[in-house]
mmCIF file with all atom_site columns, C-alpha atoms in Angstrom:
data_model
loop_
_atom_site.group_PDB
_atom_site.id
_atom_site.type_symbol
_atom_site.label_atom_id
_atom_site.label_alt_id
_atom_site.label_comp_id
_atom_site.label_asym_id
_atom_site.label_entity_id
_atom_site.label_seq_id
_atom_site.pdbx_PDB_ins_code
_atom_site.Cartn_x
_atom_site.Cartn_y
_atom_site.Cartn_z
_atom_site.occupancy
_atom_site.B_iso_or_equiv
_atom_site.pdbx_formal_charge
_atom_site.auth_seq_id
_atom_site.auth_comp_id
_atom_site.auth_asym_id
_atom_site.auth_atom_id
_atom_site.pdbx_PDB_model_num
ATOM 1   C CA . ALA J 1 1   ? -11.040 17.201  -6.614  1.00 71.00 ? 458  ALA J CA 1
ATOM 2   C CA . GLN J 1 2   ? -10.535 13.636  -4.326  1.00 79.00 ? 459  GLN J CA 1
ATOM 3   C CA . SER J 1 3   ? -9.664  13.296  -0.654  1.00 89.00 ? 460  SER J CA 1
ATOM 4   C CA . VAL J 1 4   ? -10.017 10.675  1.707   1.00 94.00 ? 461  VAL J CA 1
ATOM 5   C CA . SER J 1 5   ? -11.138 12.109  5.308   1.00 94.00 ? 462  SER J CA 1
ATOM 6   C CA . GLN J 1 6   ? -9.877  10.527  8.780   1.00 95.00 ? 463  GLN J CA 1
ATOM 7   C CA . HIS J 1 7   ? -12.550 13.168  11.484  1.00 86.00 ? 464  HIS J CA 1
ATOM 8   C CA . ASN J 1 8   ? -11.002 11.342  14.824  1.00 87.00 ? 465  ASN J CA 1
ATOM 9   C CA . HIS J 1 9   ? -6.606  12.909  15.000  1.00 91.00 ? 466  HIS J CA 1
ATOM 10  C CA . HIS J 1 10  ? -6.245  11.802  17.987  1.00 95.00 ? 467  HIS J CA 1
ATOM 11  C CA . VAL J 1 11  ? -7.768  8.597   19.501  1.00 97.00 ? 468  VAL J CA 1
ATOM 12  C CA . ILE J 1 12  ? -6.968  7.734   22.776  1.00 97.00 ? 469  ILE J CA 1
ATOM 13  C CA . LEU J 1 13  ? -8.408  4.245   24.131  1.00 97.00 ? 470  LEU J CA 1
ATOM 14  C CA . SER J 1 14  ? -7.488  2.018   27.033  1.00 97.00 ? 471  SER J CA 1
ATOM 15  C CA . GLU J 1 15  ? -6.315  -1.878  26.854  1.00 97.00 ? 472  GLU J CA 1
ATOM 16  C CA . ALA J 1 16  ? -8.512  -4.027  25.620  1.00 97.00 ? 473  ALA J CA 1
ATOM 17  C CA . ALA J 1 17  ? -11.599 -1.489  24.331  1.00 97.00 ? 474  ALA J CA 1
ATOM 18  C CA . SER J 1 18  ? -12.826 -1.951  21.028  1.00 97.00 ? 475  SER J CA 1
ATOM 19  C CA . LEU J 1 19  ? -11.320 0.854   18.433  1.00 97.00 ? 476  LEU J CA 1
ATOM 20  C CA . GLU J 1 20  ? -13.112 2.098   15.476  1.00 97.00 ? 477  GLU J CA 1
ATOM 21  C CA . LEU J 1 21  ? -11.369 4.574   13.191  1.00 97.00 ? 478  LEU J CA 1
ATOM 22  C CA . GLY J 1 22  ? -13.187 6.766   10.425  1.00 97.00 ? 479  GLY J CA 1
ATOM 23  C CA . CYS J 1 23  ? -12.069 6.574   6.718   1.00 97.00 ? 480  CYS J CA 1
ATOM 24  C CA . ASN J 1 24  ? -14.708 8.545   4.119   1.00 97.00 ? 481  ASN J CA 1
ATOM 25  C CA . TYR J 1 25  ? -13.371 9.357   1.254   1.00 96.00 ? 482  TYR J CA 1
ATOM 26  C CA . SER J 1 26  ? -14.436 10.682  -2.039  1.00 93.00 ? 483  SER J CA 1
ATOM 27  C CA . TYR J 1 27  ? -15.406 9.670   -5.292  1.00 88.00 ? 484  TYR J CA 1
ATOM 28  C CA . GLY J 1 28  ? -17.029 8.209   -7.507  1.00 84.00 ? 485  GLY J CA 1
ATOM 29  C CA . GLY J 1 29  ? -15.982 5.468   -9.572  1.00 89.00 ? 486  GLY J CA 1
ATOM 30  C CA . THR J 1 30  ? -14.445 2.268   -8.880  1.00 92.00 ? 487  THR J CA 1
ATOM 31  C CA . VAL J 1 31  ? -11.894 2.022   -5.397  1.00 94.00 ? 488  VAL J CA 1
ATOM 32  C CA . ASN J 1 32  ? -9.536  0.178   -4.582  1.00 95.00 ? 489  ASN J CA 1
ATOM 33  C CA . LEU J 1 33  ? -8.667  0.675   -0.286  1.00 96.00 ? 490  LEU J CA 1
ATOM 34  C CA . PHE J 1 34  ? -6.269  0.173   2.192   1.00 96.00 ? 491  PHE J CA 1
ATOM 35  C CA . TRP J 1 35  ? -4.871  0.583   5.931   1.00 97.00 ? 492  TRP J CA 1
ATOM 36  C CA . TYR J 1 36  ? -1.396  1.148   6.674   1.00 96.00 ? 493  TYR J CA 1
ATOM 37  C CA . VAL J 1 37  ? -0.573  1.592   10.849  1.00 96.00 ? 494  VAL J CA 1
ATOM 38  C CA . GLN J 1 38  ? 3.324   3.691   11.368  1.00 92.00 ? 495  GLN J CA 1
ATOM 39  C CA . TYR J 1 39  ? 4.714   2.282   14.374  1.00 93.00 ? 496  TYR J CA 1
ATOM 40  C CA . PRO J 1 40  ? 7.062   4.725   16.613  1.00 88.00 ? 497  PRO J CA 1
ATOM 41  C CA . GLY J 1 41  ? 9.719   4.863   13.504  1.00 83.00 ? 498  GLY J CA 1
ATOM 42  C CA . GLN J 1 42  ? 8.745   2.907   11.721  1.00 86.00 ? 499  GLN J CA 1
ATOM 43  C CA . HIS J 1 43  ? 8.238   2.645   8.318   1.00 87.00 ? 500  HIS J CA 1
ATOM 44  C CA . LEU J 1 44  ? 4.201   1.936   7.327   1.00 91.00 ? 501  LEU J CA 1
ATOM 45  C CA . GLN J 1 45  ? 3.094   -1.878  7.250   1.00 93.00 ? 502  GLN J CA 1
ATOM 46  C CA . LEU J 1 46  ? 0.387   -2.668  5.060   1.00 94.00 ? 503  LEU J CA 1
ATOM 47  C CA . LEU J 1 47  ? -2.750  -4.166  7.939   1.00 96.00 ? 504  LEU J CA 1
ATOM 48  C CA . LEU J 1 48  ? -5.697  -5.203  4.873   1.00 96.00 ? 505  LEU J CA 1
ATOM 49  C CA . LYS J 1 49  ? -6.553  -4.121  1.743   1.00 95.00 ? 506  LYS J CA 1
ATOM 50  C CA . TYR J 1 50  ? -10.210 -4.195  -0.019  1.00 96.00 ? 507  TYR J CA 1
ATOM 51  C CA . PHE J 1 51  ? -10.233 -5.365  -3.979  1.00 94.00 ? 508  PHE J CA 1
ATOM 52  C CA . SER J 1 52  ? -13.774 -6.358  -3.992  1.00 92.00 ? 509  SER J CA 1
ATOM 53  C CA . GLY J 1 53  ? -15.941 -9.446  -3.116  1.00 94.00 ? 510  GLY J CA 1
ATOM 54  C CA . ASP J 1 54  ? -16.614 -9.460  0.830   1.00 95.00 ? 511  ASP J CA 1
ATOM 55  C CA . PRO J 1 55  ? -16.876 -6.238  1.593   1.00 96.00 ? 512  PRO J CA 1
ATOM 56  C CA . LEU J 1 56  ? -15.985 -6.552  5.030   1.00 97.00 ? 513  LEU J CA 1
ATOM 57  C CA . VAL J 1 57  ? -12.182 -7.209  4.770   1.00 97.00 ? 514  VAL J CA 1
ATOM 58  C CA . LYS J 1 58  ? -9.520  -8.987  7.515   1.00 96.00 ? 515  LYS J CA 1
ATOM 59  C CA . GLY J 1 59  ? -6.289  -7.917  7.913   1.00 95.00 ? 516  GLY J CA 1
ATOM 60  C CA . ILE J 1 60  ? -3.259  -8.431  10.409  1.00 93.00 ? 517  ILE J CA 1
ATOM 61  C CA . LYS J 1 61  ? -3.064  -8.396  14.088  1.00 94.00 ? 518  LYS J CA 1
ATOM 62  C CA . GLY J 1 62  ? -6.999  -8.839  15.449  1.00 96.00 ? 519  GLY J CA 1
ATOM 63  C CA . PHE J 1 63  ? -7.554  -5.843  12.833  1.00 97.00 ? 520  PHE J CA 1
ATOM 64  C CA . GLU J 1 64  ? -10.141 -5.784  10.499  1.00 98.00 ? 521  GLU J CA 1
ATOM 65  C CA . ALA J 1 65  ? -11.961 -2.504  8.029   1.00 98.00 ? 522  ALA J CA 1
ATOM 66  C CA . GLU J 1 66  ? -15.592 -2.717  6.412   1.00 97.00 ? 523  GLU J CA 1
ATOM 67  C CA . PHE J 1 67  ? -17.103 -0.746  2.414   1.00 97.00 ? 524  PHE J CA 1
ATOM 68  C CA . ILE J 1 68  ? -19.642 1.438   2.914   1.00 96.00 ? 525  ILE J CA 1
ATOM 69  C CA . LYS J 1 69  ? -20.179 1.410   -0.830  1.00 93.00 ? 526  LYS J CA 1
ATOM 70  C CA . SER J 1 70  ? -23.703 3.771   -0.940  1.00 94.00 ? 527  SER J CA 1
ATOM 71  C CA . LYS J 1 71  ? -21.303 5.166   2.351   1.00 95.00 ? 528  LYS J CA 1
ATOM 72  C CA . PHE J 1 72  ? -18.015 5.989   1.053   1.00 96.00 ? 529  PHE J CA 1
ATOM 73  C CA . SER J 1 73  ? -16.528 4.468   4.159   1.00 97.00 ? 530  SER J CA 1
ATOM 74  C CA . PHE J 1 74  ? -13.842 2.151   4.897   1.00 98.00 ? 531  PHE J CA 1
ATOM 75  C CA . ASN J 1 75  ? -13.101 2.112   8.694   1.00 97.00 ? 532  ASN J CA 1
ATOM 76  C CA . LEU J 1 76  ? -10.750 0.212   11.011  1.00 98.00 ? 533  LEU J CA 1
ATOM 77  C CA . ARG J 1 77  ? -12.327 -1.311  13.970  1.00 98.00 ? 534  ARG J CA 1
ATOM 78  C CA . LYS J 1 78  ? -10.700 -4.099  16.494  1.00 98.00 ? 535  LYS J CA 1
ATOM 79  C CA . PRO J 1 79  ? -12.438 -5.193  19.275  1.00 97.00 ? 536  PRO J CA 1
ATOM 80  C CA . SER J 1 80  ? -10.456 -4.716  22.040  1.00 97.00 ? 537  SER J CA 1
ATOM 81  C CA . VAL J 1 81  ? -6.630  -2.713  21.605  1.00 97.00 ? 538  VAL J CA 1
ATOM 82  C CA . GLN J 1 82  ? -3.140  -3.975  23.384  1.00 97.00 ? 539  GLN J CA 1
ATOM 83  C CA . TRP J 1 83  ? -0.723  -1.458  24.214  1.00 96.00 ? 540  TRP J CA 1
ATOM 84  C CA . SER J 1 84  ? 1.477   -2.379  21.265  1.00 96.00 ? 541  SER J CA 1
ATOM 85  C CA . ASP J 1 85  ? -0.998  -0.844  18.714  1.00 97.00 ? 542  ASP J CA 1
ATOM 86  C CA . THR J 1 86  ? 0.246   2.420   20.060  1.00 97.00 ? 543  THR J CA 1
ATOM 87  C CA . ALA J 1 87  ? 0.416   4.312   15.967  1.00 96.00 ? 544  ALA J CA 1
ATOM 88  C CA . GLU J 1 88  ? -0.770  6.371   13.553  1.00 94.00 ? 545  GLU J CA 1
ATOM 89  C CA . TYR J 1 89  ? -3.290  4.879   11.045  1.00 97.00 ? 546  TYR J CA 1
ATOM 90  C CA . PHE J 1 90  ? -3.238  5.746   7.362   1.00 96.00 ? 547  PHE J CA 1
ATOM 91  C CA . CYS J 1 91  ? -6.341  5.132   5.434   1.00 96.00 ? 548  CYS J CA 1
ATOM 92  C CA . ALA J 1 92  ? -5.496  5.020   1.661   1.00 96.00 ? 549  ALA J CA 1
ATOM 93  C CA . VAL J 1 93  ? -7.562  5.196   -1.133  1.00 95.00 ? 550  VAL J CA 1
ATOM 94  C CA . ASN J 1 94  ? -6.247  4.180   -5.176  1.00 93.00 ? 551  ASN J CA 1
ATOM 95  C CA . PRO J 1 95  ? -8.893  4.515   -7.667  1.00 91.00 ? 552  PRO J CA 1
ATOM 96  C CA . SER J 1 96  ? -9.247  2.046   -10.370 1.00 86.00 ? 553  SER J CA 1
ATOM 97  C CA . GLY J 1 97  ? -7.518  2.224   -13.536 1.00 83.00 ? 554  GLY J CA 1
ATOM 98  C CA . THR J 1 98  ? -4.827  5.000   -11.005 1.00 86.00 ? 555  THR J CA 1
ATOM 99  C CA . TYR J 1 99  ? -1.277  4.445   -9.262  1.00 84.00 ? 556  TYR J CA 1
ATOM 100 C CA . LYS J 1 100 ? -2.468  6.746   -7.231  1.00 87.00 ? 557  LYS J CA 1
ATOM 101 C CA . TYR J 1 101 ? -3.164  6.467   -3.692  1.00 91.00 ? 558  TYR J CA 1
ATOM 102 C CA . ILE J 1 102 ? -5.031  9.360   -1.459  1.00 91.00 ? 559  ILE J CA 1
ATOM 103 C CA . PHE J 1 103 ? -3.682  9.796   1.871   1.00 92.00 ? 560  PHE J CA 1
ATOM 104 C CA . GLY J 1 104 ? -5.726  10.395  4.636   1.00 93.00 ? 561  GLY J CA 1
ATOM 105 C CA . THR J 1 105 ? -3.798  12.669  6.614   1.00 91.00 ? 562  THR J CA 1
ATOM 106 C CA . GLY J 1 106 ? -3.938  10.188  9.894   1.00 93.00 ? 563  GLY J CA 1
ATOM 107 C CA . THR J 1 107 ? -5.168  9.038   12.660  1.00 95.00 ? 564  THR J CA 1
ATOM 108 C CA . ARG J 1 108 ? -2.333  8.976   15.903  1.00 95.00 ? 565  ARG J CA 1
ATOM 109 C CA . LEU J 1 109 ? -3.700  6.636   18.593  1.00 97.00 ? 566  LEU J CA 1
ATOM 110 C CA . LYS J 1 110 ? -2.786  5.793   21.772  1.00 97.00 ? 567  LYS J CA 1
ATOM 111 C CA . VAL J 1 111 ? -3.748  3.357   23.979  1.00 97.00 ? 568  VAL J CA 1
ATOM 112 C CA . LEU J 1 112 ? -3.208  3.077   27.174  1.00 96.00 ? 569  LEU J CA 1
ATOM 113 C CA . ALA J 1 113 ? -1.554  0.211   29.735  1.00 90.00 ? 570  ALA J CA 1
ATOM 114 C CA . GLY Q 2 1   ? 5.999   -10.050 3.080   1.00 67.00 ? 1322 GLY Q CA 1
ATOM 115 C CA . ALA Q 2 2   ? 7.706   -7.538  -0.165  1.00 85.00 ? 1323 ALA Q CA 1
ATOM 116 C CA . VAL Q 2 3   ? 10.218  -5.593  1.733   1.00 91.00 ? 1324 VAL Q CA 1
ATOM 117 C CA . VAL Q 2 4   ? 11.095  -2.665  0.732   1.00 95.00 ? 1325 VAL Q CA 1
ATOM 118 C CA . SER Q 2 5   ? 14.583  -0.777  1.364   1.00 95.00 ? 1326 SER Q CA 1
ATOM 119 C CA . GLN Q 2 6   ? 15.749  2.873   1.360   1.00 96.00 ? 1327 GLN Q CA 1
ATOM 120 C CA . HIS Q 2 7   ? 19.570  3.968   1.237   1.00 96.00 ? 1328 HIS Q CA 1
ATOM 121 C CA . PRO Q 2 8   ? 20.170  6.165   3.729   1.00 97.00 ? 1329 PRO Q CA 1
ATOM 122 C CA . SER Q 2 9   ? 18.604  6.581   6.190   1.00 95.00 ? 1330 SER Q CA 1
ATOM 123 C CA . ARG Q 2 10  ? 19.404  10.026  7.445   1.00 96.00 ? 1331 ARG Q CA 1
ATOM 124 C CA . VAL Q 2 11  ? 21.776  11.842  5.053   1.00 97.00 ? 1332 VAL Q CA 1
ATOM 125 C CA . ILE Q 2 12  ? 22.825  15.819  6.364   1.00 97.00 ? 1333 ILE Q CA 1
ATOM 126 C CA . CYS Q 2 13  ? 24.516  17.926  3.536   1.00 95.00 ? 1334 CYS Q CA 1
ATOM 127 C CA . LYS Q 2 14  ? 25.027  21.824  3.167   1.00 96.00 ? 1335 LYS Q CA 1
ATOM 128 C CA . SER Q 2 15  ? 23.461  24.182  1.357   1.00 97.00 ? 1336 SER Q CA 1
ATOM 129 C CA . GLY Q 2 16  ? 24.198  23.953  -2.521  1.00 96.00 ? 1337 GLY Q CA 1
ATOM 130 C CA . THR Q 2 17  ? 24.894  20.136  -2.874  1.00 97.00 ? 1338 THR Q CA 1
ATOM 131 C CA . SER Q 2 18  ? 22.588  17.917  -4.393  1.00 97.00 ? 1339 SER Q CA 1
ATOM 132 C CA . VAL Q 2 19  ? 21.789  14.166  -2.448  1.00 97.00 ? 1340 VAL Q CA 1
ATOM 133 C CA . LYS Q 2 20  ? 20.902  11.090  -3.647  1.00 97.00 ? 1341 LYS Q CA 1
ATOM 134 C CA . ILE Q 2 21  ? 18.367  8.198   -2.064  1.00 97.00 ? 1342 ILE Q CA 1
ATOM 135 C CA . GLU Q 2 22  ? 18.260  5.273   -3.373  1.00 97.00 ? 1343 GLU Q CA 1
ATOM 136 C CA . CYS Q 2 23  ? 15.000  3.076   -3.098  1.00 96.00 ? 1344 CYS Q CA 1
ATOM 137 C CA . ARG Q 2 24  ? 14.703  -1.297  -4.209  1.00 95.00 ? 1345 ARG Q CA 1
ATOM 138 C CA . SER Q 2 25  ? 12.217  -3.680  -3.957  1.00 94.00 ? 1346 SER Q CA 1
ATOM 139 C CA . LEU Q 2 26  ? 13.810  -6.848  -2.037  1.00 93.00 ? 1347 LEU Q CA 1
ATOM 140 C CA . ASP Q 2 27  ? 11.445  -9.207  -3.222  1.00 90.00 ? 1348 ASP Q CA 1
ATOM 141 C CA . PHE Q 2 28  ? 10.299  -8.373  -6.141  1.00 90.00 ? 1349 PHE Q CA 1
ATOM 142 C CA . GLN Q 2 29  ? 9.923   -6.651  -9.361  1.00 89.00 ? 1350 GLN Q CA 1
ATOM 143 C CA . ALA Q 2 30  ? 7.958   -2.666  -9.471  1.00 89.00 ? 1351 ALA Q CA 1
ATOM 144 C CA . THR Q 2 31  ? 7.484   -1.354  -12.497 1.00 84.00 ? 1352 THR Q CA 1
ATOM 145 C CA . THR Q 2 32  ? 6.270   1.101   -11.218 1.00 92.00 ? 1353 THR Q CA 1
ATOM 146 C CA . MET Q 2 33  ? 7.841   2.748   -7.886  1.00 94.00 ? 1354 MET Q CA 1
ATOM 147 C CA . PHE Q 2 34  ? 6.071   6.143   -6.531  1.00 95.00 ? 1355 PHE Q CA 1
ATOM 148 C CA . TRP Q 2 35  ? 8.100   8.999   -3.993  1.00 96.00 ? 1356 TRP Q CA 1
ATOM 149 C CA . TYR Q 2 36  ? 6.362   10.664  -1.586  1.00 95.00 ? 1357 TYR Q CA 1
ATOM 150 C CA . ARG Q 2 37  ? 7.448   13.222  0.858   1.00 94.00 ? 1358 ARG Q CA 1
ATOM 151 C CA . GLN Q 2 38  ? 5.954   13.013  4.687   1.00 89.00 ? 1359 GLN Q CA 1
ATOM 152 C CA . PHE Q 2 39  ? 5.616   16.589  6.855   1.00 82.00 ? 1360 PHE Q CA 1
ATOM 153 C CA . PRO Q 2 40  ? 6.338   16.492  10.154  1.00 77.00 ? 1361 PRO Q CA 1
ATOM 154 C CA . LYS Q 2 41  ? 2.582   15.655  11.718  1.00 72.00 ? 1362 LYS Q CA 1
ATOM 155 C CA . GLN Q 2 42  ? 1.040   15.198  8.246   1.00 76.00 ? 1363 GLN Q CA 1
ATOM 156 C CA . SER Q 2 43  ? 0.484   12.888  5.663   1.00 81.00 ? 1364 SER Q CA 1
ATOM 157 C CA . LEU Q 2 44  ? 2.207   11.413  2.637   1.00 87.00 ? 1365 LEU Q CA 1
ATOM 158 C CA . MET Q 2 45  ? 2.677   14.000  -0.702  1.00 89.00 ? 1366 MET Q CA 1
ATOM 159 C CA . LEU Q 2 46  ? 3.239   12.347  -3.566  1.00 92.00 ? 1367 LEU Q CA 1
ATOM 160 C CA . MET Q 2 47  ? 5.702   13.965  -5.475  1.00 95.00 ? 1368 MET Q CA 1
ATOM 161 C CA . ALA Q 2 48  ? 6.245   11.150  -8.254  1.00 95.00 ? 1369 ALA Q CA 1
ATOM 162 C CA . THR Q 2 49  ? 4.995   8.026   -9.992  1.00 93.00 ? 1370 THR Q CA 1
ATOM 163 C CA . SER Q 2 50  ? 8.644   6.789   -11.373 1.00 91.00 ? 1371 SER Q CA 1
ATOM 164 C CA . ASN Q 2 51  ? 8.314   4.074   -14.396 1.00 87.00 ? 1372 ASN Q CA 1
ATOM 165 C CA . GLU Q 2 52  ? 10.912  2.353   -15.611 1.00 85.00 ? 1373 GLU Q CA 1
ATOM 166 C CA . GLY Q 2 53  ? 12.372  2.304   -18.659 1.00 83.00 ? 1374 GLY Q CA 1
ATOM 167 C CA . SER Q 2 54  ? 10.347  5.642   -18.857 1.00 85.00 ? 1375 SER Q CA 1
ATOM 168 C CA . LYS Q 2 55  ? 10.526  9.691   -17.332 1.00 88.00 ? 1376 LYS Q CA 1
ATOM 169 C CA . ALA Q 2 56  ? 9.149   10.235  -14.449 1.00 92.00 ? 1377 ALA Q CA 1
ATOM 170 C CA . THR Q 2 57  ? 4.957   11.161  -13.675 1.00 93.00 ? 1378 THR Q CA 1
ATOM 171 C CA . TYR Q 2 58  ? 5.748   14.136  -10.938 1.00 95.00 ? 1379 TYR Q CA 1
ATOM 172 C CA . GLU Q 2 59  ? 2.792   16.059  -9.294  1.00 93.00 ? 1380 GLU Q CA 1
ATOM 173 C CA . GLN Q 2 60  ? 1.624   19.473  -9.984  1.00 92.00 ? 1381 GLN Q CA 1
ATOM 174 C CA . GLY Q 2 61  ? 3.719   21.753  -8.574  1.00 93.00 ? 1382 GLY Q CA 1
ATOM 175 C CA . VAL Q 2 62  ? 6.610   19.148  -7.653  1.00 94.00 ? 1383 VAL Q CA 1
ATOM 176 C CA . GLU Q 2 63  ? 9.905   20.745  -10.680 1.00 94.00 ? 1384 GLU Q CA 1
ATOM 177 C CA . LYS Q 2 64  ? 11.281  18.382  -11.902 1.00 92.00 ? 1385 LYS Q CA 1
ATOM 178 C CA . ASP Q 2 65  ? 14.756  19.691  -12.348 1.00 94.00 ? 1386 ASP Q CA 1
ATOM 179 C CA . LYS Q 2 66  ? 14.877  20.045  -8.581  1.00 96.00 ? 1387 LYS Q CA 1
ATOM 180 C CA . PHE Q 2 67  ? 14.537  16.128  -7.666  1.00 96.00 ? 1388 PHE Q CA 1
ATOM 181 C CA . LEU Q 2 68  ? 15.430  14.174  -10.032 1.00 96.00 ? 1389 LEU Q CA 1
ATOM 182 C CA . ILE Q 2 69  ? 13.768  10.367  -10.445 1.00 94.00 ? 1390 ILE Q CA 1
ATOM 183 C CA . ASN Q 2 70  ? 15.244  7.193   -12.487 1.00 91.00 ? 1391 ASN Q CA 1
ATOM 184 C CA . HIS Q 2 71  ? 13.773  3.814   -12.363 1.00 89.00 ? 1392 HIS Q CA 1
ATOM 185 C CA . ALA Q 2 72  ? 16.789  1.855   -14.566 1.00 82.00 ? 1393 ALA Q CA 1
ATOM 186 C CA . SER Q 2 73  ? 15.696  -1.101  -13.160 1.00 89.00 ? 1394 SER Q CA 1
ATOM 187 C CA . LEU Q 2 74  ? 12.255  -3.708  -11.578 1.00 89.00 ? 1395 LEU Q CA 1
ATOM 188 C CA . THR Q 2 75  ? 14.045  -3.509  -7.817  1.00 92.00 ? 1396 THR Q CA 1
ATOM 189 C CA . LEU Q 2 76  ? 15.679  0.425   -8.116  1.00 94.00 ? 1397 LEU Q CA 1
ATOM 190 C CA . SER Q 2 77  ? 14.649  4.071   -8.136  1.00 94.00 ? 1398 SER Q CA 1
ATOM 191 C CA . THR Q 2 78  ? 16.901  6.500   -7.160  1.00 95.00 ? 1399 THR Q CA 1
ATOM 192 C CA . LEU Q 2 79  ? 15.638  10.169  -6.299  1.00 97.00 ? 1400 LEU Q CA 1
ATOM 193 C CA . THR Q 2 80  ? 18.176  13.269  -6.063  1.00 97.00 ? 1401 THR Q CA 1
ATOM 194 C CA . VAL Q 2 81  ? 17.429  16.338  -4.893  1.00 97.00 ? 1402 VAL Q CA 1
ATOM 195 C CA . THR Q 2 82  ? 20.131  19.136  -6.597  1.00 96.00 ? 1403 THR Q CA 1
ATOM 196 C CA . SER Q 2 83  ? 21.188  22.245  -5.409  1.00 96.00 ? 1404 SER Q CA 1
ATOM 197 C CA . ALA Q 2 84  ? 18.894  21.105  -1.730  1.00 96.00 ? 1405 ALA Q CA 1
ATOM 198 C CA . HIS Q 2 85  ? 17.822  23.893  0.076   1.00 96.00 ? 1406 HIS Q CA 1
ATOM 199 C CA . PRO Q 2 86  ? 17.400  23.940  4.080   1.00 95.00 ? 1407 PRO Q CA 1
ATOM 200 C CA . GLU Q 2 87  ? 13.462  23.909  2.754   1.00 94.00 ? 1408 GLU Q CA 1
ATOM 201 C CA . ASP Q 2 88  ? 14.009  20.102  0.968   1.00 95.00 ? 1409 ASP Q CA 1
ATOM 202 C CA . SER Q 2 89  ? 14.423  19.660  4.608   1.00 95.00 ? 1410 SER Q CA 1
ATOM 203 C CA . SER Q 2 90  ? 12.139  16.347  4.767   1.00 94.00 ? 1411 SER Q CA 1
ATOM 204 C CA . PHE Q 2 91  ? 11.132  13.067  5.851   1.00 94.00 ? 1412 PHE Q CA 1
ATOM 205 C CA . TYR Q 2 92  ? 11.601  10.850  1.394   1.00 97.00 ? 1413 TYR Q CA 1
ATOM 206 C CA . ILE Q 2 93  ? 9.083   7.958   1.319   1.00 96.00 ? 1414 ILE Q CA 1
ATOM 207 C CA . CYS Q 2 94  ? 9.547   5.469   -1.546  1.00 96.00 ? 1415 CYS Q CA 1
ATOM 208 C CA . SER Q 2 95  ? 6.755   2.455   -2.557  1.00 95.00 ? 1416 SER Q CA 1
ATOM 209 C CA . ALA Q 2 96  ? 6.898   -0.193  -4.464  1.00 94.00 ? 1417 ALA Q CA 1
ATOM 210 C CA . ARG Q 2 97  ? 3.617   -1.069  -6.219  1.00 91.00 ? 1418 ARG Q CA 1
ATOM 211 C CA . ASP Q 2 98  ? 3.778   -5.387  -6.600  1.00 88.00 ? 1419 ASP Q CA 1
ATOM 212 C CA . LEU Q 2 99  ? 1.441   -6.586  -9.538  1.00 85.00 ? 1420 LEU Q CA 1
ATOM 213 C CA . GLN Q 2 100 ? -1.126  -6.926  -7.486  1.00 84.00 ? 1421 GLN Q CA 1
ATOM 214 C CA . GLU Q 2 101 ? -1.782  -3.206  -7.087  1.00 83.00 ? 1422 GLU Q CA 1
ATOM 215 C CA . THR Q 2 102 ? -0.802  -2.406  -3.706  1.00 89.00 ? 1423 THR Q CA 1
ATOM 216 C CA . GLN Q 2 103 ? 2.224   -0.536  -2.178  1.00 91.00 ? 1424 GLN Q CA 1
ATOM 217 C CA . TYR Q 2 104 ? 4.834   -1.613  -0.194  1.00 93.00 ? 1425 TYR Q CA 1
ATOM 218 C CA . PHE Q 2 105 ? 6.941   1.162   1.736   1.00 94.00 ? 1426 PHE Q CA 1
ATOM 219 C CA . GLY Q 2 106 ? 10.553  1.750   2.374   1.00 95.00 ? 1427 GLY Q CA 1
ATOM 220 C CA . PRO Q 2 107 ? 11.607  2.874   6.441   1.00 94.00 ? 1428 PRO Q CA 1
ATOM 221 C CA . GLY Q 2 108 ? 11.804  6.605   4.760   1.00 95.00 ? 1429 GLY Q CA 1
ATOM 222 C CA . THR Q 2 109 ? 15.089  9.032   4.503   1.00 96.00 ? 1430 THR Q CA 1
ATOM 223 C CA . ARG Q 2 110 ? 15.176  12.102  6.963   1.00 95.00 ? 1431 ARG Q CA 1
ATOM 224 C CA . LEU Q 2 111 ? 16.953  14.297  4.764   1.00 96.00 ? 1432 LEU Q CA 1
ATOM 225 C CA . LEU Q 2 112 ? 18.923  17.966  6.588   1.00 96.00 ? 1433 LEU Q CA 1
ATOM 226 C CA . VAL Q 2 113 ? 20.212  20.693  4.845   1.00 96.00 ? 1434 VAL Q CA 1
ATOM 227 C CA . LEU Q 2 114 ? 22.971  23.088  5.869   1.00 96.00 ? 1435 LEU Q CA 1
#
């Protein structure tokens, strides 16, 4: 079955630390990839997406993600986190040719001021 | 950016009653909308895919007679929880898919069935 794994369930960092959140998926075909963020009390917002082309994708608020096809991974990175990045982050995979998104279980990030 | 609204944001109802939740895409047309359920500290579970002008496609294990979905226009989909029970209490989220195949999410509706 298709699945998305986010191995880090909880991450705690100090401000200015670097961030990398893992996302791996199990699907052999072409996929579209997404990272969404859910700030406390708010709805899911799109951070960035990858459809094709340059595997290094830049999103909003200084986030980026790299698609490594051979590793079935789409890890999210930010060189220097801020307290305002405290949120829950969801990776989603959309198998090409379908409408469905398959979500990971999410990673709760807490940034200490 | 694309905006999706949901109404109401929260609702409390008695067991056995029905509740309707609206999902609107405010600045784009969405031929496809989705309804999810989010359990505490868990990811989103897709309940159904709603296509404008046709019947919704339900995921395995989701009762179509209990969760009625109507997608009457390109900007509006509704989810009606019929004969609600306490176990239906949850956070329901809709999303709308734009022409670039990206889903944008509504703020969610918290349902509490007493």
